[in-house]
Amino acid sequence: MSTRRGRPPKSDDPPSSERLLVAAAEACAELGFERVTLEAIGRRVGVTPAAIYNHFGSKDELLYAAGEHGLAQLTSVLTVTELGNQTVHEIAAAFVGPEMLTTRRLFLELHLAGSRHPSLAAHLDRWHAEWAKVFADLVPASDDPDATVKALFLLLLGLCHIEELSGLPA
């Protein structure tokens, strides 16, 4: 009887990866980037830290992918509205929705940690470049699309703090 080598069957199963991404976002939002561990993430979905390596190469990679997943959720909400070009207001309104709470907290943790972790900062640089292209297609044309996208990124990062401003109705 031969022993199977490599990834276990169904290790590329999208539901498993999806559950890991959700668990990683929740754990990072709750515990913070430095305190979250693969063990804490694995416990949320009932897998060992070693099993997570079947899907992701490191904690940083998993948390980065969770952030990508959150941005994909945001853009999917926007693109199904069939409004053509999105206004910055519509993007911000979608971002402050209750379903984006964990994603907002994750983004905040990733950005703060990026200043202390060069490898994460490199991921975030690529992430900003990739998503700048996506957002450039969503926001109305302007004289300076780069400035509009940078302002949108700053607005979204600021909105990551919305729960801390409980005295201001949104």
XYZ file of C-alpha atoms in Angstrom:
170
model
C 0.000 0.000 0.000
C 1.553 3.312 -1.065
C 1.365 6.479 0.981
C -0.100 9.452 -0.815
C 2.288 12.399 -0.989
C 1.576 16.077 -1.441
C -1.537 17.991 -0.566
C -4.448 16.058 0.847
C -7.450 15.495 -1.420
C -9.673 18.568 -1.628
C -7.002 20.810 -0.069
C -7.767 23.295 -2.840
C -11.442 23.076 -1.993
C -12.794 26.651 -2.231
C -15.069 26.260 0.808
C -12.038 25.327 2.944
C -10.021 28.287 1.694
C -13.048 30.552 2.086
C -13.529 29.440 5.698
C -9.846 30.092 6.413
C -10.041 33.577 4.905
C -13.096 34.454 6.989
C -11.538 32.997 10.143
C -8.259 34.833 9.513
C -10.050 38.158 9.055
C -12.104 37.647 12.217
C -9.120 36.538 14.304
C -6.910 39.394 13.111
C -9.671 41.946 13.677
C -10.215 40.595 17.192
C -6.637 39.922 18.318
C -4.541 42.250 16.165
C -1.896 41.388 13.590
C 0.928 40.656 16.008
C -1.157 38.570 18.423
C -3.093 36.463 15.915
C -1.614 33.014 15.337
C -2.254 30.225 12.875
C -3.432 28.194 15.847
C -6.082 30.813 16.703
C -7.215 30.891 13.084
C -7.241 27.095 12.777
C -9.319 26.694 15.941
C -12.071 28.798 14.369
C -12.453 26.336 11.499
C -11.409 23.142 13.251
C -8.034 22.578 11.592
C -4.461 22.442 12.804
C -1.955 25.183 11.995
C -0.112 22.653 9.811
C -3.268 22.137 7.750
C -3.380 25.854 6.976
C -0.066 25.457 5.147
C -1.946 23.325 2.604
C -3.557 26.574 1.487
C -1.219 29.416 2.489
C 2.542 29.675 2.920
C 2.537 31.871 6.023
C 0.400 33.881 8.407
C 1.241 37.048 6.452
C 0.153 35.425 3.198
C -3.114 34.222 4.756
C -3.929 37.633 6.248
C -3.027 39.362 2.991
C -5.355 36.957 1.129
C -8.076 37.686 3.696
C -7.675 41.377 2.906
C -7.925 40.628 -0.827
C -11.075 38.647 -0.107
C -12.525 41.644 1.745
C -11.788 43.973 -1.155
C -13.368 41.487 -3.545
C -16.498 41.524 -1.354
C -16.583 45.309 -1.540
C -16.190 45.440 -5.298
C -18.767 42.672 -5.821
C -21.307 44.745 -3.887
C -20.463 47.712 -6.077
C -20.460 46.003 -9.448
C -23.855 44.349 -9.014
C -25.572 47.696 -8.517
C -25.527 48.261 -12.300
C -24.976 51.977 -11.849
C -22.109 52.195 -14.285
C -19.381 54.371 -12.796
C -19.535 54.386 -9.013
C -19.255 57.583 -7.078
C -16.897 57.834 -4.148
C -20.010 58.215 -1.980
C -21.391 54.850 -3.170
C -18.062 53.114 -2.550
C -17.788 54.628 0.938
C -21.423 53.759 1.716
C -20.814 50.130 0.741
C -17.638 50.058 2.838
C -19.370 51.219 6.034
C -22.073 48.571 5.739
C -22.316 46.153 8.681
C -21.162 43.225 6.530
C -17.821 45.000 6.044
C -17.051 45.464 9.785
C -14.517 42.643 10.019
C -12.931 43.693 6.732
C -12.534 47.284 7.966
C -10.821 46.116 11.143
C -8.605 43.729 9.161
C -7.526 46.517 6.794
C -6.665 48.710 9.726
C -4.570 45.977 11.342
C -2.784 45.204 8.062
C -1.941 48.834 7.403
C -0.659 49.416 10.906
C 1.411 46.218 10.801
C 2.785 47.135 7.376
C 4.837 49.884 8.971
C 6.549 47.290 11.215
C 6.805 44.311 8.857
C 8.647 44.925 5.571
C 7.336 41.740 3.931
C 3.756 42.767 4.674
C 4.504 46.291 3.447
C 5.664 44.793 0.143
C 2.384 42.845 -0.106
C 0.438 46.019 0.622
C 2.333 47.954 -2.057
C 1.330 45.324 -4.636
C -2.189 45.295 -3.239
C -2.528 49.075 -3.583
C -1.230 48.966 -7.157
C -3.649 46.175 -8.134
C -6.679 47.719 -6.465
C -5.863 51.205 -7.718
C -6.595 49.819 -11.199
C -9.897 48.313 -10.016
C -10.991 51.493 -8.263
C -9.891 53.651 -11.190
C -12.475 51.778 -13.276
C -15.177 52.282 -10.628
C -14.823 55.990 -9.895
C -16.004 58.579 -12.381
C -13.437 59.894 -14.818
C -11.574 62.920 -13.538
C -8.700 65.122 -14.571
C -6.395 63.191 -12.261
C -7.565 59.587 -11.700
C -4.464 58.778 -9.607
C -5.310 61.552 -7.148
C -8.944 60.402 -7.014
C -7.895 56.820 -6.238
C -5.389 57.952 -3.578
C -8.082 60.085 -1.964
C -10.441 57.093 -2.081
C -7.837 54.855 -0.384
C -7.336 57.470 2.343
C -11.085 57.814 2.809
C -11.517 54.029 3.105
C -8.634 53.771 5.563
C -10.185 56.547 7.631
C -13.538 54.742 7.541
C -11.827 51.758 9.158
C -12.170 53.823 12.354
C -15.912 54.441 12.002
C -16.845 52.252 14.982
C -14.573 54.339 17.196
C -16.611 57.429 16.381
C -19.810 56.313 18.070
C -20.840 59.915 18.788
C -21.112 60.679 15.080
C -24.076 59.174 13.257
C -23.148 57.685 9.889
